[in-house]
Coordinates of N, CA and C in Angstrom, one line a residue:
X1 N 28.8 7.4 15.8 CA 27.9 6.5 15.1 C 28.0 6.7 13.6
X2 N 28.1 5.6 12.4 CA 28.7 5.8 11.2 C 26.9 5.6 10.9
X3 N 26.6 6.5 9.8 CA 25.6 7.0 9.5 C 25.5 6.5 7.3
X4 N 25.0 5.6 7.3 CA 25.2 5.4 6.2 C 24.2 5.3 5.4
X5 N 23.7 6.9 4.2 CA 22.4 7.1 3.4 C 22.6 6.1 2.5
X6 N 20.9 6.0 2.3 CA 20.7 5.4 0.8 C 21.1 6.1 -0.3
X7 N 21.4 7.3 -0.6 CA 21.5 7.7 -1.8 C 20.1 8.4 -2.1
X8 N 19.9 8.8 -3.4 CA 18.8 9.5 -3.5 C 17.6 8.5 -3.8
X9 N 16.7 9.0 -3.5 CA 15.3 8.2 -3.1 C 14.0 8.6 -4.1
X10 N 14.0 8.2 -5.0 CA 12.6 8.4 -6.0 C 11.6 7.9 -5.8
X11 N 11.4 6.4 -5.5 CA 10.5 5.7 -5.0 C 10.3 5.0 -4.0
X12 N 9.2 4.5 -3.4 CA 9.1 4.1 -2.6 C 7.9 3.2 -2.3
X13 N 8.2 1.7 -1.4 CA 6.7 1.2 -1.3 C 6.7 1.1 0.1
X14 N 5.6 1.2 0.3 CA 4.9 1.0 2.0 C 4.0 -0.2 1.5
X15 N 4.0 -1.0 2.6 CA 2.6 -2.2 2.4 C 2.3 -2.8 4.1
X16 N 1.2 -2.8 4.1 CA 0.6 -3.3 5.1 C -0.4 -4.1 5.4
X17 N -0.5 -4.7 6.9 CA -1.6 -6.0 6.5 C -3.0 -5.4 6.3
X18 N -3.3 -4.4 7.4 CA -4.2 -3.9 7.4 C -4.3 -2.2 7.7
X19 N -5.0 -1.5 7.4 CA -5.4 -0.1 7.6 C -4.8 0.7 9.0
X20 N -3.8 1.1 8.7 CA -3.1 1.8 9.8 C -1.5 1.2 10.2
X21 N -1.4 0.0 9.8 CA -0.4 -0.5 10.3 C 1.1 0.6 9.6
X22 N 0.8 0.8 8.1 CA 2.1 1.5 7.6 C 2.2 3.1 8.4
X23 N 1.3 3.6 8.7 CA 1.3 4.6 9.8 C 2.0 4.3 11.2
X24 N 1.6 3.5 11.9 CA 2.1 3.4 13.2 C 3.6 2.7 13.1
X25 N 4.1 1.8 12.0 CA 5.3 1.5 11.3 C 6.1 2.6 11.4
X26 N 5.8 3.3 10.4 CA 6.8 4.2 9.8 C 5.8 5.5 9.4
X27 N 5.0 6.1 9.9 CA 4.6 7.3 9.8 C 5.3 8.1 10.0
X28 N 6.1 8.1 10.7 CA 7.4 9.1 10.8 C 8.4 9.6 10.2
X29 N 8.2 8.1 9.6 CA 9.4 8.3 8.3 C 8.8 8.6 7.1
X30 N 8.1 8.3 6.7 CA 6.9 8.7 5.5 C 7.0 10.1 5.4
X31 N 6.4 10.6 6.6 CA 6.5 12.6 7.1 C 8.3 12.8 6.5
X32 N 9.6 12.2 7.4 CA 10.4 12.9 7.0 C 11.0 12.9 5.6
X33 N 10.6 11.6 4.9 CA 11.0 11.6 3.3 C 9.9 12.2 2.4
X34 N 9.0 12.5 2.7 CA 8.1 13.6 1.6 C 8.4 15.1 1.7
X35 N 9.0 15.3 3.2 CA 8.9 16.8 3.2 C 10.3 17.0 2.3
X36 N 11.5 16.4 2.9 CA 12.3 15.9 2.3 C 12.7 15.7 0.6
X37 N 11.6 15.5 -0.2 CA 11.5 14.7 -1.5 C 10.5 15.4 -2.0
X38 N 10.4 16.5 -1.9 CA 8.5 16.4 -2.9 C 8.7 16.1 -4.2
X39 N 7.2 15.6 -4.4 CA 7.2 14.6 -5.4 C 7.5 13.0 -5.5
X40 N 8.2 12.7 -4.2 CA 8.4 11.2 -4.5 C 7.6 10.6 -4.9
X41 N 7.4 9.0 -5.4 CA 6.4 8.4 -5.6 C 6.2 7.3 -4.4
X42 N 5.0 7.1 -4.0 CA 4.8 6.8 -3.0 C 3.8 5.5 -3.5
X43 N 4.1 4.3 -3.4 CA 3.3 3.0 -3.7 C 2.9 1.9 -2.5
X44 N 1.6 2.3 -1.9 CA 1.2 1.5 -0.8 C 0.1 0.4 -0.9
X45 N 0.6 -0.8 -0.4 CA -0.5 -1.8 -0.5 C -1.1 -2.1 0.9
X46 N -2.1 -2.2 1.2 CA -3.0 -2.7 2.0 C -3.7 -4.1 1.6
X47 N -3.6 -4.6 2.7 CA -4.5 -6.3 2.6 C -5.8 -6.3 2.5
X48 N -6.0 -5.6 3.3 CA -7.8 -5.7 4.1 C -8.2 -4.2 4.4
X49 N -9.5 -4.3 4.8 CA -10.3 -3.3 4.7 C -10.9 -2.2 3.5
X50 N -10.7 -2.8 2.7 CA -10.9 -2.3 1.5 C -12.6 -2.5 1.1
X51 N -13.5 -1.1 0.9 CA -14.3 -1.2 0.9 C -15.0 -0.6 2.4
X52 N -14.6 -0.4 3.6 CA -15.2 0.0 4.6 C -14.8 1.3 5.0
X53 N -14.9 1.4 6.2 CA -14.9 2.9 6.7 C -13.2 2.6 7.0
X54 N -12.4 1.8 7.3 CA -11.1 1.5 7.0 C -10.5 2.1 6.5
X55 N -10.9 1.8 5.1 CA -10.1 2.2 4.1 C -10.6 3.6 3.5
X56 N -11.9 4.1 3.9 CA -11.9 5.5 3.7 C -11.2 6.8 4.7
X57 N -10.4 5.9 6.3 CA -9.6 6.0 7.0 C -8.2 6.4 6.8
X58 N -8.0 5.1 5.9 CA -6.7 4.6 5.3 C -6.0 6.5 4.0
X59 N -7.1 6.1 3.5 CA -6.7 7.2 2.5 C -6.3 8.6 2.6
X60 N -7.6 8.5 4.0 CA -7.4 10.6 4.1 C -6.2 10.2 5.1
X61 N -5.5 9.1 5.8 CA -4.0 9.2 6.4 C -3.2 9.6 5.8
X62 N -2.7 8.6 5.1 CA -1.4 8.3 4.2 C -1.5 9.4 3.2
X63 N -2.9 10.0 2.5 CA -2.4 11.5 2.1 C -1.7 12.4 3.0
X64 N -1.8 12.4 4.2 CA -1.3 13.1 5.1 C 0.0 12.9 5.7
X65 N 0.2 11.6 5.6 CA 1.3 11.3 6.1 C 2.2 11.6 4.8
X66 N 2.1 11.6 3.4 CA 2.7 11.7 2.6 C 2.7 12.8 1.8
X67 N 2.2 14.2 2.4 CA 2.3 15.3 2.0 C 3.6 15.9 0.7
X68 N 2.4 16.0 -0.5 CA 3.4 16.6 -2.1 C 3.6 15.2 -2.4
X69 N 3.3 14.0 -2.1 CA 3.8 12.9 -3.1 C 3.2 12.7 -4.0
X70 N 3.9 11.8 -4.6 CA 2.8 11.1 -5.6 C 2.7 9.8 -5.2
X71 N 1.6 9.4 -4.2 CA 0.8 8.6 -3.5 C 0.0 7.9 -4.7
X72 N 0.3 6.3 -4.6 CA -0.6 5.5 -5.1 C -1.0 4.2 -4.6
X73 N -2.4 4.2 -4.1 CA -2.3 3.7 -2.9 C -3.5 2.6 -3.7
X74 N -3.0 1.0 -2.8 CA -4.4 0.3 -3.0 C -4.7 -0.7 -2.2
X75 N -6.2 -0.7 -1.8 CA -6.7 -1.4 -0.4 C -7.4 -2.3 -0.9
X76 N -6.8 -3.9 -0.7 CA -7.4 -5.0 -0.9 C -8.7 -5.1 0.2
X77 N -9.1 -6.4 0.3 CA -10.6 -7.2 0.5 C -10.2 -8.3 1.4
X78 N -8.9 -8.6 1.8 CA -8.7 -9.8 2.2 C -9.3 -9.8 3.7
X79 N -9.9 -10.9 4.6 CA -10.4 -10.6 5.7 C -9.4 -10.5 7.0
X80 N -9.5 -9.8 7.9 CA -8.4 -9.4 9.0 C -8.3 -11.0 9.6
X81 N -7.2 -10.7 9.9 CA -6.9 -12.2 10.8 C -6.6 -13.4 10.2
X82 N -6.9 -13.9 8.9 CA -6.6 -14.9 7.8 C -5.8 -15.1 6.7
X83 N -4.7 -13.7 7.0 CA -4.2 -13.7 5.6 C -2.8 -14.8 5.2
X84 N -3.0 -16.2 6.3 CA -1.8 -17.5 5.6 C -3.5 -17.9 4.7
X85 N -4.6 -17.9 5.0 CA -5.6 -18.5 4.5 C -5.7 -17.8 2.7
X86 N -5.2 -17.0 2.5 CA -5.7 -16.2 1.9 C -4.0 -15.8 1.1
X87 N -3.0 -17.0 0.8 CA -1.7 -16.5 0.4 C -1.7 -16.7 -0.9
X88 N -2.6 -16.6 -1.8 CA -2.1 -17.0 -3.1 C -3.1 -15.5 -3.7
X89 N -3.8 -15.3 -2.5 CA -4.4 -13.4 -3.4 C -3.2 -12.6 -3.1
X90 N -3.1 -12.8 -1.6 CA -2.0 -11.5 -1.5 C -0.9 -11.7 -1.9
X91 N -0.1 -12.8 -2.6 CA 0.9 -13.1 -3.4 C 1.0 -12.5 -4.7
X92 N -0.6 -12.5 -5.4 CA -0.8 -11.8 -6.5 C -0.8 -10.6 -6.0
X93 N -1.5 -10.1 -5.2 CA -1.0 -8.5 -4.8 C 0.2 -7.7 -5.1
X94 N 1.4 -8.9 -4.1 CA 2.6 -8.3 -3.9 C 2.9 -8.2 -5.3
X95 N 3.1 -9.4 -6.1 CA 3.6 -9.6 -7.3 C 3.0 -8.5 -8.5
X96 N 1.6 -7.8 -8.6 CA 1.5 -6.9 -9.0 C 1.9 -5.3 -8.7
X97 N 2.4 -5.5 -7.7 CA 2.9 -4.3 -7.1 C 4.1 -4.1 -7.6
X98 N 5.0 -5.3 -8.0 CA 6.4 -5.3 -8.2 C 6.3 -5.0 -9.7
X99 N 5.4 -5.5 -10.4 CA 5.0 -5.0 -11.7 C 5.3 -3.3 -11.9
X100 N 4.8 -2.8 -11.5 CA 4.4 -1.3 -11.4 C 5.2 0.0 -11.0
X101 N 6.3 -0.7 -9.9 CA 7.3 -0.2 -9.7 C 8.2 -0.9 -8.9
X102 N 9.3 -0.2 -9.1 CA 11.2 -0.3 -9.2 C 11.6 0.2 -8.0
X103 N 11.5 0.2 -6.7 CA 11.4 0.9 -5.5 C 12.6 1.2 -5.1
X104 N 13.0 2.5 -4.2 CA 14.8 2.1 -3.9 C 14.6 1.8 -2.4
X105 N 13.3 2.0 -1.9 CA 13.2 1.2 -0.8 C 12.0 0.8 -0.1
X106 N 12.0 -0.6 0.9 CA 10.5 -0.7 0.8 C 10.4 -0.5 2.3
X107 N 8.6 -0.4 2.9 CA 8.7 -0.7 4.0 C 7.7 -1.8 4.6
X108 N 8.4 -2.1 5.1 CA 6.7 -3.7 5.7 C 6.9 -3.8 7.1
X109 N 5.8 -4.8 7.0 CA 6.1 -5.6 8.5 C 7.0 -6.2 8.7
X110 N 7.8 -6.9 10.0 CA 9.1 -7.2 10.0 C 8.6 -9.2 10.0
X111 N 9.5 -9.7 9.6 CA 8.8 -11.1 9.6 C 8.7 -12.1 10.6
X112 N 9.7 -11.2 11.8 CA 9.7 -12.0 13.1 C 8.1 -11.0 13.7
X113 N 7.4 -10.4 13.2 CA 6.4 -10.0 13.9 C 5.1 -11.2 14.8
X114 N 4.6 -11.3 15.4 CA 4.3 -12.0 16.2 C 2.8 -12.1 15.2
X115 N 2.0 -10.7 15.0 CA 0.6 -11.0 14.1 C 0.6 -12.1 13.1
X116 N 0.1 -13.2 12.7 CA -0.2 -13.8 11.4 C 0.2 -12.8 10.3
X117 N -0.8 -12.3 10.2 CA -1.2 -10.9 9.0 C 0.5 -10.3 8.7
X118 N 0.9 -9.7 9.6 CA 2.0 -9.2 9.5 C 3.5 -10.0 8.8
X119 N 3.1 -11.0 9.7 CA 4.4 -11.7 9.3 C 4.4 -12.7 8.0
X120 N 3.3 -12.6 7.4 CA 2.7 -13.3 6.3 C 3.0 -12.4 5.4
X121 N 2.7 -11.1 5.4 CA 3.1 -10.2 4.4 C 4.6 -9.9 4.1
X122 N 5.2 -9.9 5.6 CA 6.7 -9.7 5.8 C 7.7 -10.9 4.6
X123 N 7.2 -11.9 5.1 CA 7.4 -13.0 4.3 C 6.8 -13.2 2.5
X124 N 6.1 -12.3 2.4 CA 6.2 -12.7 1.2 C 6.7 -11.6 -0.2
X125 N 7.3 -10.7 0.8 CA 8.0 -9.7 -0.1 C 9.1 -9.6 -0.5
X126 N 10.1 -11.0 0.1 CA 11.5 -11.3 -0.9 C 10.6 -12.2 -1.7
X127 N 9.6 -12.6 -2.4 CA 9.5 -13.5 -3.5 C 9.5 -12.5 -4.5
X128 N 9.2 -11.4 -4.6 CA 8.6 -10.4 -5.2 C 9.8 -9.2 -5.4
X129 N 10.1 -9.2 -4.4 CA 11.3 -7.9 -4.3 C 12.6 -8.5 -3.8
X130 N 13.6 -8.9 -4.9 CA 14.4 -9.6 -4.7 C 16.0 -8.9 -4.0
X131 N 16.0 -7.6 -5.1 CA 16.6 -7.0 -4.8 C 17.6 -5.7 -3.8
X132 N 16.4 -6.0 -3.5 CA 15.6 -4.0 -2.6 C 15.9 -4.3 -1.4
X133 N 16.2 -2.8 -1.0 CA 15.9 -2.5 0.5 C 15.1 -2.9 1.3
X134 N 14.7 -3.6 2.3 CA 13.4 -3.5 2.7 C 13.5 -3.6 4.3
X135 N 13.5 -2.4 4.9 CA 12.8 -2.0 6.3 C 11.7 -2.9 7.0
X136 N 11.8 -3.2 7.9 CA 10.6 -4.3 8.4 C 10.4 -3.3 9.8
X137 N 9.0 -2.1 9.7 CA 8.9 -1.7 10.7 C 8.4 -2.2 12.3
X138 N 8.4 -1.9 13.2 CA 8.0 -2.6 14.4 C 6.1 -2.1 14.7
X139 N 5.6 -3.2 15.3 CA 4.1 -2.4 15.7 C 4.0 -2.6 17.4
X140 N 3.5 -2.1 18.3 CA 3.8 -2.2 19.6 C 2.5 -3.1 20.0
X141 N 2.3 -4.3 20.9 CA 0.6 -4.9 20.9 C 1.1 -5.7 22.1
X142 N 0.2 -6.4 22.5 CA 0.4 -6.9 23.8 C 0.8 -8.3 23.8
X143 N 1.7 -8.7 22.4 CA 2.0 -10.5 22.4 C 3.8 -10.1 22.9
X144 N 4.3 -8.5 22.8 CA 5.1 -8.3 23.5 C 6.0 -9.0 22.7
X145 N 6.2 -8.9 21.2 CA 7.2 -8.8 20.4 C 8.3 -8.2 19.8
X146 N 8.4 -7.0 20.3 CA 9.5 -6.3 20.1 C 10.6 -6.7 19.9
X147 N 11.6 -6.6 19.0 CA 12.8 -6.9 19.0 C 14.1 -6.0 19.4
X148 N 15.3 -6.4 19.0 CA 16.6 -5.5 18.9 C 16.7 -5.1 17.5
X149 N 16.1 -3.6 17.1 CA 16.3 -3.3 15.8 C 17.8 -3.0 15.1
X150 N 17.8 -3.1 13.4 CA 19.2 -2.9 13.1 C 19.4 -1.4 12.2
X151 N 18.2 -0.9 12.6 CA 18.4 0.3 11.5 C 17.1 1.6 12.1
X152 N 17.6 2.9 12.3 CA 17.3 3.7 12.7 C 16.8 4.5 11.8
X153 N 15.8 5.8 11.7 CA 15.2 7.1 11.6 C 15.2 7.6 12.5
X154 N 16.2 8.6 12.9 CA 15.7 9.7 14.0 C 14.6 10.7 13.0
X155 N 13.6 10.9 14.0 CA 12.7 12.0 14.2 C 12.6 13.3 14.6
X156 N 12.6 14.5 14.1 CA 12.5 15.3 15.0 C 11.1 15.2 15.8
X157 N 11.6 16.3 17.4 CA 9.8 15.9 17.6 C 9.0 16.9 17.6
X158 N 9.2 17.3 16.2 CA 7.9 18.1 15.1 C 7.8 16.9 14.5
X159 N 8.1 16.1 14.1 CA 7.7 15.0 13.0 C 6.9 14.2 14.2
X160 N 8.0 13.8 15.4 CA 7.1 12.6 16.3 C 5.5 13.3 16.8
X161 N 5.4 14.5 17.1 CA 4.2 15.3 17.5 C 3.1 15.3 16.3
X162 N 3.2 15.2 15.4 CA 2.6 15.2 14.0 C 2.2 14.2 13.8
X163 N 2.8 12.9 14.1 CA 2.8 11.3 14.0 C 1.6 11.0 14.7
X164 N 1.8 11.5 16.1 CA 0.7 11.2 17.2 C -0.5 11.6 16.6
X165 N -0.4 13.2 15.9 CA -1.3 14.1 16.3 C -2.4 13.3 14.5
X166 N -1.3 12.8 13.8 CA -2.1 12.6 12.8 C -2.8 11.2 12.9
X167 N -2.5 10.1 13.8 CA -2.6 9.1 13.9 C -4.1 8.9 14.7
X168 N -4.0 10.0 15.3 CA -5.3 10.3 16.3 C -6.6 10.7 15.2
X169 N -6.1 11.9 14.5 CA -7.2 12.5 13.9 C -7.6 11.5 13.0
X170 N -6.8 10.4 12.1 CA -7.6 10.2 10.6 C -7.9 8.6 11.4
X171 N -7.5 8.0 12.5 CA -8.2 7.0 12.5 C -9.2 6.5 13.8
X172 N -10.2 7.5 13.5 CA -11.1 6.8 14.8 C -11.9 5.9 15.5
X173 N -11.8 4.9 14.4 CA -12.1 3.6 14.5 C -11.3 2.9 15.6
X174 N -9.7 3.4 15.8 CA -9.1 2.8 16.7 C -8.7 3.3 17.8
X175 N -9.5 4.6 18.0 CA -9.4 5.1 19.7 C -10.0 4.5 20.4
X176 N -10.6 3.3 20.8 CA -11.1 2.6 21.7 C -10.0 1.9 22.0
X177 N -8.7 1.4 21.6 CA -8.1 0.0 22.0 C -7.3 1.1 23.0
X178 N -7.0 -0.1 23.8 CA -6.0 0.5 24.8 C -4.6 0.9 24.7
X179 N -4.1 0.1 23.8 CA -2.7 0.3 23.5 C -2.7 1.9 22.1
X180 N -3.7 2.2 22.1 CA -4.1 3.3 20.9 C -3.8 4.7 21.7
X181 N -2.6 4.9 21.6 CA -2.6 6.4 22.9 C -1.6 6.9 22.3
X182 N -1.2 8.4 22.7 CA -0.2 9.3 22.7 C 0.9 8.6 23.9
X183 N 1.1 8.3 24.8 CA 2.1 7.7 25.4 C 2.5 6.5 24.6
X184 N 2.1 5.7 24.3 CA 2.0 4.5 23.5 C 3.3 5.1 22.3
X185 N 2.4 5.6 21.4 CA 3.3 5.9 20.1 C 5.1 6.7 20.7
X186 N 4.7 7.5 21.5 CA 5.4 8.7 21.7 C 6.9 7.8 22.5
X187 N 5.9 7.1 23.0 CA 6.8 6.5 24.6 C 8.4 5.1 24.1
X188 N 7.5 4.4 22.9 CA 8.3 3.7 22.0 C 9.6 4.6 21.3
X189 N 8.8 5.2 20.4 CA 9.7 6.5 19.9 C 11.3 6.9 20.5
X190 N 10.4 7.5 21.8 CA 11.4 8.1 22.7 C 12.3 6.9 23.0
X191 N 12.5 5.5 23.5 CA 13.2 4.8 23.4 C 14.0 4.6 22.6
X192 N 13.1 4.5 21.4 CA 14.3 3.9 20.3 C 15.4 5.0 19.8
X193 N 14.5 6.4 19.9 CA 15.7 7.7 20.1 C 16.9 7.4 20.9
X194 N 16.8 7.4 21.9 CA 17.6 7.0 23.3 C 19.1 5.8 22.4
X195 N 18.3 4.8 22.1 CA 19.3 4.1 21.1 C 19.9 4.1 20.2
X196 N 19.7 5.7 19.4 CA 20.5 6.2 18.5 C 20.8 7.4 18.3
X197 N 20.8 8.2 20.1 CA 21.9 9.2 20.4 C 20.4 10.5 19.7
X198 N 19.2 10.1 19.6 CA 18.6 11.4 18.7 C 17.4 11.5 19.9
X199 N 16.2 12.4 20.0 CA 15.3 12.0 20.7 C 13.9 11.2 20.7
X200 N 14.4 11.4 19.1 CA 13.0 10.3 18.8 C 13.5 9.6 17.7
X201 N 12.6 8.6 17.4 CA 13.0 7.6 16.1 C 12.1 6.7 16.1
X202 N 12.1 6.2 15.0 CA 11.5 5.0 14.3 C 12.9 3.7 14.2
X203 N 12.2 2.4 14.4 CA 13.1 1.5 14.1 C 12.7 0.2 13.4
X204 N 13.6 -0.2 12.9 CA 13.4 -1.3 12.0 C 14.5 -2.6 11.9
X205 N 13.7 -3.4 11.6 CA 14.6 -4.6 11.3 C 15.2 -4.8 9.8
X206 N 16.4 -5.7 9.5 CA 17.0 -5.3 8.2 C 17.3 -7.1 8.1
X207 N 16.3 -7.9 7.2 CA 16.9 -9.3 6.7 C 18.3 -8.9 5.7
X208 N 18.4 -8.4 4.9 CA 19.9 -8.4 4.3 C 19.6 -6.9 3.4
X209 N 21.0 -7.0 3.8 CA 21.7 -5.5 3.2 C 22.6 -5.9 2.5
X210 N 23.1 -4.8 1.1 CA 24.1 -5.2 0.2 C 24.8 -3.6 0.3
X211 N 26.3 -3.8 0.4 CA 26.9 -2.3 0.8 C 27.4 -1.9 -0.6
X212 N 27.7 -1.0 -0.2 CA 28.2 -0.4 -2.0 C 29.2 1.2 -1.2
X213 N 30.4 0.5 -0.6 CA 31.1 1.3 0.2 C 32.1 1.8 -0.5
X214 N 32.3 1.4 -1.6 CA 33.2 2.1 -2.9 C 32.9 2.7 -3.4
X215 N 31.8 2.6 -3.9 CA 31.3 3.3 -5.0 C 31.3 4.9 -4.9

């Protein structure tokens, strides 16, 4: 399997529609590029929950998930479930984000995502980030959108076990849903491992890539 890095990694944006989603995304990868990187800079936007027990949720995660970075994180207001209603705030969002930093790679929701929310933000991050890498993580839910991903993180499973273990501790607002479990997170993982020869992984979707095979 031809294995091809980004190069070195300074920055970085995570953004999500709502509080938890860049965890269950790419928490795994978050863990393996900070241990990886100390010091990266780490630039996460959030839609919603800003102001509630969410986003006091949100904060003590993504410190965690991003252990030694330099985390700068910010949780909008916009209401769950509405955010095509609501595209000319979170457009200013994005667009201030892009202000602020130069990313060498981003991570979102993917835009064939089935959620409103998700795929609304997915979509509005080439207006903004023209450039850039951008990862479109998967979320697991019962509209049963999964795709065929085009880009892998294997995990170790000290990172996948960490993932679980942290995803449980800092959000318990969402231990009631059903799809909110250790088999759930773990069970995905281990699949998408299976698909790229590792035992665990994170996967993603890739709208366009630019190669730089010379260089």
């Amino acid at each position: 399997m031809i294995r091809l890095g980004a190069g070195p990694l300074d920055r970085i944006v995570a953004v999500g529609a709502h509080c938890d989603d860049i965890a269950i995304g790419a928490g795994g990868t978050l863990l393996t590029l900070c241990l990886a990187r100390p010091g990266i800079r780490v630039d996460a936007l959030v839609l919603s929950g800003g102001g509630s027990e969410r986003e006091q949720e949100e904060r003590a995660a993504l410190a965690a998930f991003c252990p030694g970075a330099d985390l700068r994180l910010t949780v909008l207001k916009l209401p769950d479930g509405r955010m095509p209603a609501h595209w000319e705030e979170a457009k200013a969002a994005v667009e201030e984000l892009r202000e602020q930093t130069d990313p060498d790679l981003i991570l979102a929701p993917r835009t064939d995502d089935a959620h409103q929310d998700h795929r609304g933000l997915a979509q509005l991050l080439p207006t903004a980030f023209r450039d850039h890498l951008v990862l479109g993580y998967e979320i697991v839910k019962w509209d049963g959108d999964l795709s065929r991903p085009a880009a892998y993180q294997p995990l170790s499973p000290e990172i996948a076990e960490e993932k679980v273990r942290l995803l449980q501790e800092h959000y318990p607002s969402q231990r009631h849903r059903p799809w909110y479990d250790r088999e759930a997170f773990l069970g995905l993982a281990r699949i998408r491992g299976i698909e790229c020869h590792e035992r665990y992984a994170e996967a993603f979707a890739v709208t366009k890539l630019t190669l730089n095979l010379g260089g």
